[in-house]
PDB file of C-alpha atoms in Angstrom:
ATOM      1  CA  MET N   1     112.480  53.492   1.260  1.00  0.00           C
ATOM      2  CA  GLU N   2     112.372  53.063  -2.546  1.00  0.00           C
ATOM      3  CA  ASP N   3     109.834  54.893  -4.340  1.00  0.00           C
ATOM      4  CA  THR N   4     107.375  52.156  -5.765  1.00  0.00           C
ATOM      5  CA  SER N   5     104.703  55.110  -7.587  1.00  0.00           C
ATOM      6  CA  THR N   6     104.158  54.196 -10.950  1.00  0.00           C
ATOM      7  CA  ARG N   7     103.546  58.118 -11.743  1.00  0.00           C
ATOM      8  CA  SER N   8     106.104  59.294 -14.748  1.00  0.00           C
ATOM      9  CA  GLU N   9     108.162  62.646 -14.811  1.00  0.00           C
ATOM     10  CA  PRO N  10     106.765  65.164 -17.099  1.00  0.00           C
ATOM     11  CA  ASP N  11     109.240  65.082 -20.283  1.00  0.00           C
ATOM     12  CA  GLY N  12     108.832  68.907 -20.913  1.00  0.00           C
ATOM     13  CA  PRO N  13     107.468  72.077 -20.085  1.00  0.00           C
ATOM     14  CA  ASP N  14     104.358  71.417 -21.905  1.00  0.00           C
ATOM     15  CA  GLU N  15     103.358  68.536 -19.885  1.00  0.00           C
ATOM     16  CA  GLU N  16     104.649  70.568 -16.692  1.00  0.00           C
ATOM     17  CA  ALA N  17     101.969  73.590 -17.947  1.00  0.00           C
ATOM     18  CA  VAL N  18      99.175  70.361 -18.754  1.00  0.00           C
ATOM     19  CA  GLU N  19      99.586  69.518 -15.144  1.00  0.00           C
ATOM     20  CA  GLU N  20      99.314  72.967 -13.555  1.00  0.00           C
ATOM     21  CA  GLY N  21      96.454  74.027 -15.546  1.00  0.00           C
ATOM     22  CA  SER N  22      93.120  72.158 -16.392  1.00  0.00           C
ATOM     23  CA  GLY N  23      94.501  70.490 -18.952  1.00  0.00           C
ATOM     24  CA  ASP N  24      91.800  71.467 -21.645  1.00  0.00           C
ATOM     25  CA  PRO N  25      92.729  73.969 -24.272  1.00  0.00           C
ATOM     26  CA  ASN N  26      88.977  74.800 -25.292  1.00  0.00           C
ATOM     27  CA  VAL N  27      88.708  76.309 -21.617  1.00  0.00           C
ATOM     28  CA  PRO N  28      89.204  79.955 -21.652  1.00  0.00           C
ATOM     29  CA  SER N  29      91.610  81.534 -19.817  1.00  0.00           C
ATOM     30  CA  PRO N  30      91.056  83.685 -16.690  1.00  0.00           C
ATOM     31  CA  ASN N  31      92.888  86.500 -18.550  1.00  0.00           C
ATOM     32  CA  GLY N  32      90.183  86.229 -21.729  1.00  0.00           C
ATOM     33  CA  ALA N  33      87.311  86.502 -19.258  1.00  0.00           C
ATOM     34  CA  ASP N  34      88.440  90.076 -17.831  1.00  0.00           C
ATOM     35  CA  ALA N  35      89.024  91.291 -21.201  1.00  0.00           C
ATOM     36  CA  ASP N  36      85.417  89.932 -21.956  1.00  0.00           C
ATOM     37  CA  ASP N  37      84.350  91.843 -18.710  1.00  0.00           C
ATOM     38  CA  ASP N  38      86.386  94.906 -19.811  1.00  0.00           C
ATOM     39  CA  LEU N  39      84.637  95.223 -23.093  1.00  0.00           C
ATOM     40  CA  ALA N  40      81.499  94.788 -21.986  1.00  0.00           C
ATOM     41  CA  GLU N  41      81.688  97.346 -19.063  1.00  0.00           C
ATOM     42  CA  LEU N  42      83.278  99.838 -21.283  1.00  0.00           C
ATOM     43  CA  ARG N  43      80.412  99.583 -24.039  1.00  0.00           C
ATOM     44  CA  ASP N  44      77.980 100.060 -21.259  1.00  0.00           C
ATOM     45  CA  ARG N  45      79.595 103.506 -19.962  1.00  0.00           C
ATOM     46  CA  VAL N  46      79.779 104.349 -23.673  1.00  0.00           C
ATOM     47  CA  ASP N  47      75.957 103.542 -23.907  1.00  0.00           C
ATOM     48  CA  ASP N  48      75.472 105.908 -20.846  1.00  0.00           C
ATOM     49  CA  GLU N  49      77.649 108.739 -21.977  1.00  0.00           C
ATOM     50  CA  TYR N  50      76.481 109.094 -25.954  1.00  0.00           C
ATOM     51  CA  ASP N  51      72.777 109.607 -27.135  1.00  0.00           C
ATOM     52  CA  PHE N  52      73.367 107.231 -30.502  1.00  0.00           C
ATOM     53  CA  ASP N  53      69.993 108.529 -31.789  1.00  0.00           C
ATOM     54  CA  ASP N  54      71.541 112.305 -31.756  1.00  0.00           C
ATOM     55  CA  PHE N  55      74.930 111.320 -32.464  1.00  0.00           C
ATOM     56  CA  GLY N  56      76.819 114.479 -34.269  1.00  0.00           C
ATOM     57  CA  PRO N  57      80.126 115.553 -35.148  1.00  0.00           C
ATOM     58  CA  ALA N  58      80.995 116.682 -31.549  1.00  0.00           C
ATOM     59  CA  ASP N  59      80.458 113.599 -30.269  1.00  0.00           C
ATOM     60  CA  MET N  60      82.392 111.666 -32.916  1.00  0.00           C
ATOM     61  CA  ALA N  61      85.064 114.331 -32.226  1.00  0.00           C
ATOM     62  CA  ARG N  62      85.977 113.544 -28.625  1.00  0.00           C
ATOM     63  CA  MET N  63      85.544 109.492 -28.626  1.00  0.00           C
ATOM     64  CA  SER N  64      88.495 107.739 -28.244  1.00  0.00           C
ATOM     65  CA  ALA N  65      89.396 104.992 -30.391  1.00  0.00           C
ATOM     66  CA  GLU N  66      88.657 102.680 -27.367  1.00  0.00           C
ATOM     67  CA  GLU N  67      85.097 103.634 -27.054  1.00  0.00           C
ATOM     68  CA  TRP N  68      84.833 103.570 -31.122  1.00  0.00           C
ATOM     69  CA  ASP N  69      85.811  99.656 -31.002  1.00  0.00           C
ATOM     70  CA  ALA N  70      83.635  99.174 -28.359  1.00  0.00           C
ATOM     71  CA  ALA N  71      80.477 101.034 -29.385  1.00  0.00           C
ATOM     72  CA  PHE N  72      81.080  99.674 -33.310  1.00  0.00           C
ATOM     73  CA  ASP N  73      81.603  96.344 -33.797  1.00  0.00           C
ATOM     74  CA  PRO N  74      83.221  96.147 -37.494  1.00  0.00           C
ATOM     75  CA  ASP N  75      82.192  92.532 -37.436  1.00  0.00           C
ATOM     76  CA  THR N  76      78.459  93.500 -37.362  1.00  0.00           C
ATOM     77  CA  TRP N  77      79.019  96.823 -40.005  1.00  0.00           C
ATOM     78  CA  ILE N  78      76.256  97.156 -42.683  1.00  0.00           C
ATOM     79  CA  THR N  79      78.204  97.437 -45.608  1.00  0.00           C
ATOM     80  CA  GLY N  80      77.268  97.420 -49.899  1.00  0.00           C
ATOM     81  CA  ALA N  81      74.447  98.691 -51.565  1.00  0.00           C
ATOM     82  CA  ARG N  82      72.078  98.352 -48.367  1.00  0.00           C
ATOM     83  CA  LEU N  83      74.465 100.428 -46.385  1.00  0.00           C
ATOM     84  CA  LEU N  84      74.359 103.076 -49.295  1.00  0.00           C
ATOM     85  CA  ASP N  85      70.401 102.808 -49.076  1.00  0.00           C
ATOM     86  CA  ARG N  86      70.449 103.789 -45.769  1.00  0.00           C
ATOM     87  CA  VAL N  87      72.586 106.343 -45.633  1.00  0.00           C
ATOM     88  CA  GLU N  88      70.534 107.834 -48.872  1.00  0.00           C
ATOM     89  CA  ALA N  89      67.497 107.591 -46.701  1.00  0.00           C
ATOM     90  CA  GLU N  90      68.861 109.076 -43.366  1.00  0.00           C
ATOM     91  CA  LEU N  91      70.209 112.069 -45.138  1.00  0.00           C
ATOM     92  CA  LYS N  92      67.120 112.378 -46.703  1.00  0.00           C
ATOM     93  CA  SER N  93      65.443 113.036 -43.475  1.00  0.00           C
ATOM     94  CA  ARG N  94      68.281 115.003 -41.970  1.00  0.00           C
ATOM     95  CA  ILE N  95      67.743 117.420 -45.592  1.00  0.00           C
ATOM     96  CA  ALA N  96      64.082 117.667 -44.965  1.00  0.00           C
ATOM     97  CA  ARG N  97      65.068 118.543 -41.091  1.00  0.00           C
ATOM     98  CA  ARG N  98      67.145 121.572 -42.601  1.00  0.00           C
ATOM     99  CA  GLU N  99      69.956 119.311 -40.378  1.00  0.00           C
ATOM    100  CA  VAL N 100      72.021 119.176 -43.619  1.00  0.00           C
ATOM    101  CA  PHE N 101      72.511 121.859 -46.462  1.00  0.00           C
ATOM    102  CA  GLY N 102      73.401 120.290 -49.540  1.00  0.00           C
ATOM    103  CA  LEU N 103      71.913 118.249 -52.705  1.00  0.00           C
ATOM    104  CA  LEU N 104      71.754 114.415 -52.779  1.00  0.00           C
ATOM    105  CA  GLU N 105      72.643 112.293 -55.679  1.00  0.00           C
ATOM    106  CA  ARG N 106      73.237 108.792 -56.324  1.00  0.00           C
ATOM    107  CA  VAL N 107      76.157 108.266 -58.837  1.00  0.00           C
ATOM    108  CA  ARG N 108      78.170 105.660 -60.173  1.00  0.00           C
ATOM    109  CA  GLU N 109      81.776 106.076 -61.326  1.00  0.00           C
ATOM    110  CA  ASP N 110      84.391 103.380 -61.894  1.00  0.00           C
ATOM    111  CA  GLY N 111      81.363 100.932 -61.693  1.00  0.00           C
ATOM    112  CA  GLU N 112      81.190 101.380 -58.213  1.00  0.00           C
ATOM    113  CA  GLU N 113      77.378 103.185 -56.943  1.00  0.00           C
ATOM    114  CA  ARG N 114      78.262 106.222 -54.428  1.00  0.00           C
ATOM    115  CA  VAL N 115      76.174 108.617 -52.639  1.00  0.00           C
ATOM    116  CA  LEU N 116      77.172 112.145 -53.167  1.00  0.00           C
ATOM    117  CA  VAL N 117      76.232 115.404 -50.929  1.00  0.00           C
ATOM    118  CA  TYR N 118      77.338 118.617 -51.764  1.00  0.00           C
ATOM    119  CA  SER N 119      76.817 122.393 -51.325  1.00  0.00           C
ATOM    120  CA  ASP N 120      78.681 125.282 -52.512  1.00  0.00           C
ATOM    121  CA  GLU N 121      81.131 124.989 -50.034  1.00  0.00           C
ATOM    122  CA  GLY N 122      81.957 121.220 -49.647  1.00  0.00           C
ATOM    123  CA  TYR N 123      81.228 117.906 -50.262  1.00  0.00           C
ATOM    124  CA  ALA N 124      81.170 114.484 -49.024  1.00  0.00           C
ATOM    125  CA  ILE N 125      81.200 110.859 -50.839  1.00  0.00           C
ATOM    126  CA  VAL N 126      80.094 107.794 -49.441  1.00  0.00           C
ATOM    127  CA  ARG N 127      81.252 104.465 -50.757  1.00  0.00           C
ATOM    128  CA  PRO N 128      79.790 101.198 -50.087  1.00  0.00           C
ATOM    129  CA  SER N 129      82.545 100.186 -47.967  1.00  0.00           C
ATOM    130  CA  GLY N 130      81.423 102.988 -45.693  1.00  0.00           C
ATOM    131  CA  GLU N 131      84.314 105.062 -46.412  1.00  0.00           C
ATOM    132  CA  VAL N 132      83.530 108.733 -46.676  1.00  0.00           C
ATOM    133  CA  SER N 133      85.748 111.514 -48.266  1.00  0.00           C
ATOM    134  CA  GLY N 134      85.359 115.195 -48.960  1.00  0.00           C
ATOM    135  CA  ARG N 135      85.306 118.250 -47.070  1.00  0.00           C
ATOM    136  CA  GLY N 136      83.887 121.216 -45.173  1.00  0.00           C
ATOM    137  CA  THR N 137      80.957 121.345 -43.680  1.00  0.00           C
ATOM    138  CA  VAL N 138      78.900 118.801 -45.496  1.00  0.00           C
ATOM    139  CA  LEU N 139      81.891 115.974 -44.411  1.00  0.00           C
ATOM    140  CA  ARG N 140      81.522 116.733 -40.896  1.00  0.00           C
ATOM    141  CA  ASP N 141      77.549 116.351 -41.066  1.00  0.00           C
ATOM    142  CA  VAL N 142      77.819 112.890 -43.189  1.00  0.00           C
ATOM    143  CA  GLU N 143      80.651 111.318 -41.399  1.00  0.00           C
ATOM    144  CA  PRO N 144      78.507 110.554 -38.055  1.00  0.00           C
ATOM    145  CA  LEU N 145      75.415 109.600 -40.161  1.00  0.00           C
ATOM    146  CA  VAL N 146      77.292 107.126 -41.825  1.00  0.00           C
ATOM    147  CA  ALA N 147      78.432 105.470 -38.755  1.00  0.00           C
ATOM    148  CA  LEU N 148      74.982 105.224 -37.330  1.00  0.00           C
ATOM    149  CA  ALA N 149      73.581 103.525 -40.811  1.00  0.00           C
ATOM    150  CA  ALA N 150      76.227 100.728 -40.524  1.00  0.00           C
ATOM    151  CA  MET N 151      75.069  99.970 -37.267  1.00  0.00           C
ATOM    152  CA  GLU N 152      72.114  97.390 -37.189  1.00  0.00           C
ATOM    153  CA  GLU N 153      70.813  98.544 -33.850  1.00  0.00           C
ATOM    154  CA  HIS N 154      70.227 101.895 -35.335  1.00  0.00           C
ATOM    155  CA  ASP N 155      66.707 102.946 -37.150  1.00  0.00           C
ATOM    156  CA  VAL N 156      66.970 104.744 -40.040  1.00  0.00           C
ATOM    157  CA  ALA N 157      63.265 106.430 -40.510  1.00  0.00           C
ATOM    158  CA  ASP N 158      61.819 106.880 -43.767  1.00  0.00           C
ATOM    159  CA  PRO N 159      62.259 110.065 -45.592  1.00  0.00           C
ATOM    160  CA  PRO N 160      59.193 112.264 -46.376  1.00  0.00           C
ATOM    161  CA  ASP N 161      58.031 112.602 -49.819  1.00  0.00           C
ATOM    162  CA  ASP N 162      59.174 116.459 -49.737  1.00  0.00           C
ATOM    163  CA  TRP N 163      62.510 116.212 -48.478  1.00  0.00           C
ATOM    164  CA  SER N 164      64.603 118.424 -50.880  1.00  0.00           C
ATOM    165  CA  LEU N 165      65.585 121.632 -50.284  1.00  0.00           C
ATOM    166  CA  PRO N 166      63.277 124.752 -50.123  1.00  0.00           C
ATOM    167  CA  HIS N 167      62.782 126.980 -53.016  1.00  0.00           C
ATOM    168  CA  PRO N 168      64.438 130.164 -52.321  1.00  0.00           C
ATOM    169  CA  ASP N 169      61.182 132.206 -52.868  1.00  0.00           C
ATOM    170  CA  THR N 170      59.312 130.243 -49.760  1.00  0.00           C
ATOM    171  CA  VAL N 171      61.908 130.737 -47.126  1.00  0.00           C
ATOM    172  CA  PRO N 172      60.556 132.890 -44.548  1.00  0.00           C
ATOM    173  CA  GLU N 173      62.302 136.621 -43.715  1.00  0.00           C
ATOM    174  CA  GLY N 174      62.682 135.303 -39.656  1.00  0.00           C
ATOM    175  CA  SER N 175      61.731 133.318 -37.383  1.00  0.00           C
ATOM    176  CA  GLY N 176      60.406 133.571 -33.168  1.00  0.00           C
ATOM    177  CA  GLU N 177      58.008 136.119 -34.170  1.00  0.00           C
ATOM    178  CA  PHE N 178      56.023 135.305 -31.455  1.00  0.00           C
ATOM    179  CA  GLY N 179      58.859 135.355 -28.525  1.00  0.00           C
ATOM    180  CA  ASN N 180      59.763 139.203 -30.338  1.00  0.00           C
ATOM    181  CA  LEU N 181      56.506 140.178 -29.472  1.00  0.00           C
ATOM    182  CA  MET N 182      56.731 138.951 -25.896  1.00  0.00           C
ATOM    183  CA  ILE N 183      60.023 140.731 -25.297  1.00  0.00           C
ATOM    184  CA  GLN N 184      58.266 143.833 -27.153  1.00  0.00           C
ATOM    185  CA  VAL N 185      55.447 144.146 -24.525  1.00  0.00           C
ATOM    186  CA  VAL N 186      58.260 143.263 -21.351  1.00  0.00           C
ATOM    187  CA  ALA N 187      60.030 146.244 -22.906  1.00  0.00           C
ATOM    188  CA  ALA N 188      57.053 148.370 -23.449  1.00  0.00           C
ATOM    189  CA  VAL N 189      55.919 147.925 -19.505  1.00  0.00           C
ATOM    190  CA  GLN N 190      59.219 148.741 -18.234  1.00  0.00           C
ATOM    191  CA  VAL N 191      59.311 152.084 -20.943  1.00  0.00           C
ATOM    192  CA  ILE N 192      56.510 153.129 -19.292  1.00  0.00           C
ATOM    193  CA  ALA N 193      57.047 152.368 -15.680  1.00  0.00           C
ATOM    194  CA  GLY N 194      60.521 154.094 -15.895  1.00  0.00           C
ATOM    195  CA  VAL N 195      58.775 157.017 -17.321  1.00  0.00           C
ATOM    196  CA  ALA N 196      56.166 156.747 -14.882  1.00  0.00           C
ATOM    197  CA  LEU N 197      58.482 156.764 -11.779  1.00  0.00           C
ATOM    198  CA  LEU N 198      60.541 159.644 -13.279  1.00  0.00           C
ATOM    199  CA  GLY N 199      57.830 161.792 -13.670  1.00  0.00           C
ATOM    200  CA  ALA N 200      55.873 161.138 -10.306  1.00  0.00           C
ATOM    201  CA  SER N 201      59.503 162.017  -8.953  1.00  0.00           C
ATOM    202  CA  PHE N 202      59.906 165.071 -10.259  1.00  0.00           C
ATOM    203  CA  LEU N 203      56.390 166.461 -10.084  1.00  0.00           C
ATOM    204  CA  THR N 204      56.133 165.394  -6.472  1.00  0.00           C
ATOM    205  CA  ASP N 205      59.085 166.739  -5.577  1.00  0.00           C
ATOM    206  CA  LEU N 206      60.216 163.822  -3.192  1.00  0.00           C
ATOM    207  CA  ASP N 207      63.706 164.421  -1.885  1.00  0.00           C
ATOM    208  CA  SER N 208      64.463 160.397  -2.158  1.00  0.00           C
ATOM    209  CA  ILE N 209      66.366 159.353  -4.842  1.00  0.00           C
ATOM    210  CA  VAL N 210      65.080 156.003  -4.884  1.00  0.00           C
ATOM    211  CA  GLY N 211      62.066 156.792  -7.206  1.00  0.00           C
ATOM    212  CA  PRO N 212      64.223 158.565  -9.940  1.00  0.00           C
ATOM    213  CA  ALA N 213      66.937 155.739  -9.758  1.00  0.00           C
ATOM    214  CA  MET N 214      64.373 152.929 -10.019  1.00  0.00           C
ATOM    215  CA  GLY N 215      62.743 154.779 -12.955  1.00  0.00           C
ATOM    216  CA  ALA N 216      65.762 155.081 -14.579  1.00  0.00           C
ATOM    217  CA  VAL N 217      66.875 151.510 -14.258  1.00  0.00           C
ATOM    218  CA  PHE N 218      63.549 150.516 -15.818  1.00  0.00           C
ATOM    219  CA  LEU N 219      63.761 152.819 -19.036  1.00  0.00           C
ATOM    220  CA  LEU N 220      67.624 151.414 -19.836  1.00  0.00           C
ATOM    221  CA  VAL N 221      66.132 147.914 -19.286  1.00  0.00           C
ATOM    222  CA  GLY N 222      63.000 148.647 -21.688  1.00  0.00           C
ATOM    223  CA  LEU N 223      65.408 150.497 -24.314  1.00  0.00           C
ATOM    224  CA  PHE N 224      68.034 147.413 -24.243  1.00  0.00           C
ATOM    225  CA  LEU N 225      65.014 145.185 -24.530  1.00  0.00           C
ATOM    226  CA  PHE N 226      63.763 146.978 -27.814  1.00  0.00           C
ATOM    227  CA  ALA N 227      67.327 146.870 -28.945  1.00  0.00           C
ATOM    228  CA  MET N 228      67.317 143.183 -28.517  1.00  0.00           C
ATOM    229  CA  VAL N 229      64.641 142.569 -30.356  1.00  0.00           C
ATOM    230  CA  ALA N 230      65.863 144.951 -33.197  1.00  0.00           C
ATOM    231  CA  ASN N 231      69.007 143.184 -33.471  1.00  0.00           C
ATOM    232  CA  ALA N 232      67.221 139.710 -33.525  1.00  0.00           C
ATOM    233  CA  ARG N 233      65.132 140.746 -36.331  1.00  0.00           C
ATOM    234  CA  LEU N 234      68.442 142.167 -38.550  1.00  0.00           C
ATOM    235  CA  SER N 235      70.356 139.064 -37.661  1.00  0.00           C
ATOM    236  CA  ASP N 236      67.341 136.926 -38.724  1.00  0.00           C
ATOM    237  CA  ARG N 237      66.854 138.706 -41.955  1.00  0.00           C
ATOM    238  CA  PHE N 238      70.466 138.726 -42.639  1.00  0.00           C
ATOM    239  CA  ARG N 239      70.389 134.951 -42.235  1.00  0.00           C
ATOM    240  CA  SER N 240      67.412 134.249 -44.099  1.00  0.00           C
ATOM    241  CA  GLU N 241      68.574 136.192 -46.972  1.00  0.00           C
ATOM    242  CA  GLU N 242      72.137 134.592 -46.987  1.00  0.00           C
ATOM    243  CA  TYR N 243      70.787 130.951 -47.029  1.00  0.00           C
ATOM    244  CA  ARG N 244      68.481 132.257 -50.006  1.00  0.00           C
ATOM    245  CA  ASP N 245      71.380 133.346 -51.674  1.00  0.00           C
ATOM    246  CA  ARG N 246      72.804 130.043 -51.364  1.00  0.00           C
ATOM    247  CA  LEU N 247      69.772 128.018 -52.490  1.00  0.00           C
ATOM    248  CA  ARG N 248      69.790 130.310 -55.470  1.00  0.00           C
ATOM    249  CA  ALA N 249      73.400 129.487 -56.294  1.00  0.00           C
ATOM    250  CA  LEU N 250      72.719 125.703 -56.008  1.00  0.00           C
ATOM    251  CA  ARG N 251      70.007 125.651 -58.106  1.00  0.00           C
ATOM    252  CA  GLU N 252      71.041 128.042 -60.832  1.00  0.00           C
ATOM    253  CA  ALA N 253      74.146 126.030 -61.341  1.00  0.00           C
ATOM    254  CA  GLU N 254      74.001 123.932 -64.377  1.00  0.00           C
ATOM    255  CA  GLU N 255      76.986 121.644 -63.149  1.00  0.00           C
ATOM    256  CA  ARG N 256      78.346 120.347 -59.492  1.00  0.00           C
ATOM    257  CA  PRO N 257      81.522 122.650 -58.366  1.00  0.00           C
ATOM    258  CA  GLY N 258      84.852 122.453 -59.278  1.00  0.00           C
ATOM    259  CA  PHE N 259      86.068 121.102 -56.492  1.00  0.00           C
ATOM    260  CA  VAL N 260      83.288 118.179 -56.621  1.00  0.00           C
ATOM    261  CA  PRO N 261      85.852 115.253 -57.832  1.00  0.00           C
ATOM    262  CA  VAL N 262      83.178 113.235 -59.224  1.00  0.00           C
ATOM    263  CA  ASP N 263      82.376 113.029 -63.153  1.00  0.00           C
ATOM    264  CA  GLY N 264      79.703 109.518 -63.218  1.00  0.00           C
ATOM    265  CA  GLU N 265      76.884 109.032 -64.310  1.00  0.00           C
ATOM    266  CA  VAL N 266      74.081 110.454 -62.001  1.00  0.00           C
ATOM    267  CA  LEU N 267      71.606 107.349 -60.905  1.00  0.00           C
ATOM    268  CA  SER N 268      69.452 109.768 -59.158  1.00  0.00           C
ATOM    269  CA  GLU N 269      69.654 113.463 -57.953  1.00  0.00           C
ATOM    270  CA  GLU N 270      67.158 115.681 -55.674  1.00  0.00           C
ATOM    271  CA  THR N 271      65.569 117.564 -58.440  1.00  0.00           C
ATOM    272  CA  GLU N 272      65.001 116.995 -61.800  1.00  0.00           C
ATOM    273  CA  ASP N 273      65.235 120.963 -62.885  1.00  0.00           C
ATOM    274  CA  ARG N 274      67.734 121.464 -60.205  1.00  0.00           C
TER     275      ARG N 274
END
């Protein structure tokens, strides 16, 4: 029988594709929906795995490229002068909490404002684009702070008025004296108990070896605790003296260290007299 249908044959592959699909180019394909779902799932996993309120160099190092792109959307990053303001405020807060050791300056070089942080061992330069360059521990401390400051969701706290590095003479000899005192009390109790057990064992002429053995154990534990406290105090004193020496070196320097490649105009600096 002759076919009287008026439907025409497809003229080419494009028309065939329209017939097989929805025919509406504005409707997203299933593959696009799957990609969006995967991205949302990855972002949820990154939020659960990383603490962005305490984001540090170690977290930055173990982040994969996919996790970085998911966590930090380049289209929403803060840049320009606002980024430098946020980075400066974040650094001042970290310096006040002694989490970053360095002098902070806002400089202008080649017609561009930058944030400069440097110490006696390294430096970091932050540009308005968010690019960070430098070397040493300062660079490792600053890099994650710039990433956080570039995020709209991250709240940058106002730094305290007295945020700068302390004067060398105000640095205490050590810390944790209460803990050391408690350990000394425990050590003294151990020594007294050990001496008492040993003395009682010899004076009463006991045949059992349990008393002298326990006395020796208590005595050794007490001596070990005393030695541990002494070592901790010496270590604290050494670290404090080293910290004071670094502070003196920074404050007595008449200019930036030679390894800092910045000669630009200083717009603001940490202290007036350094």
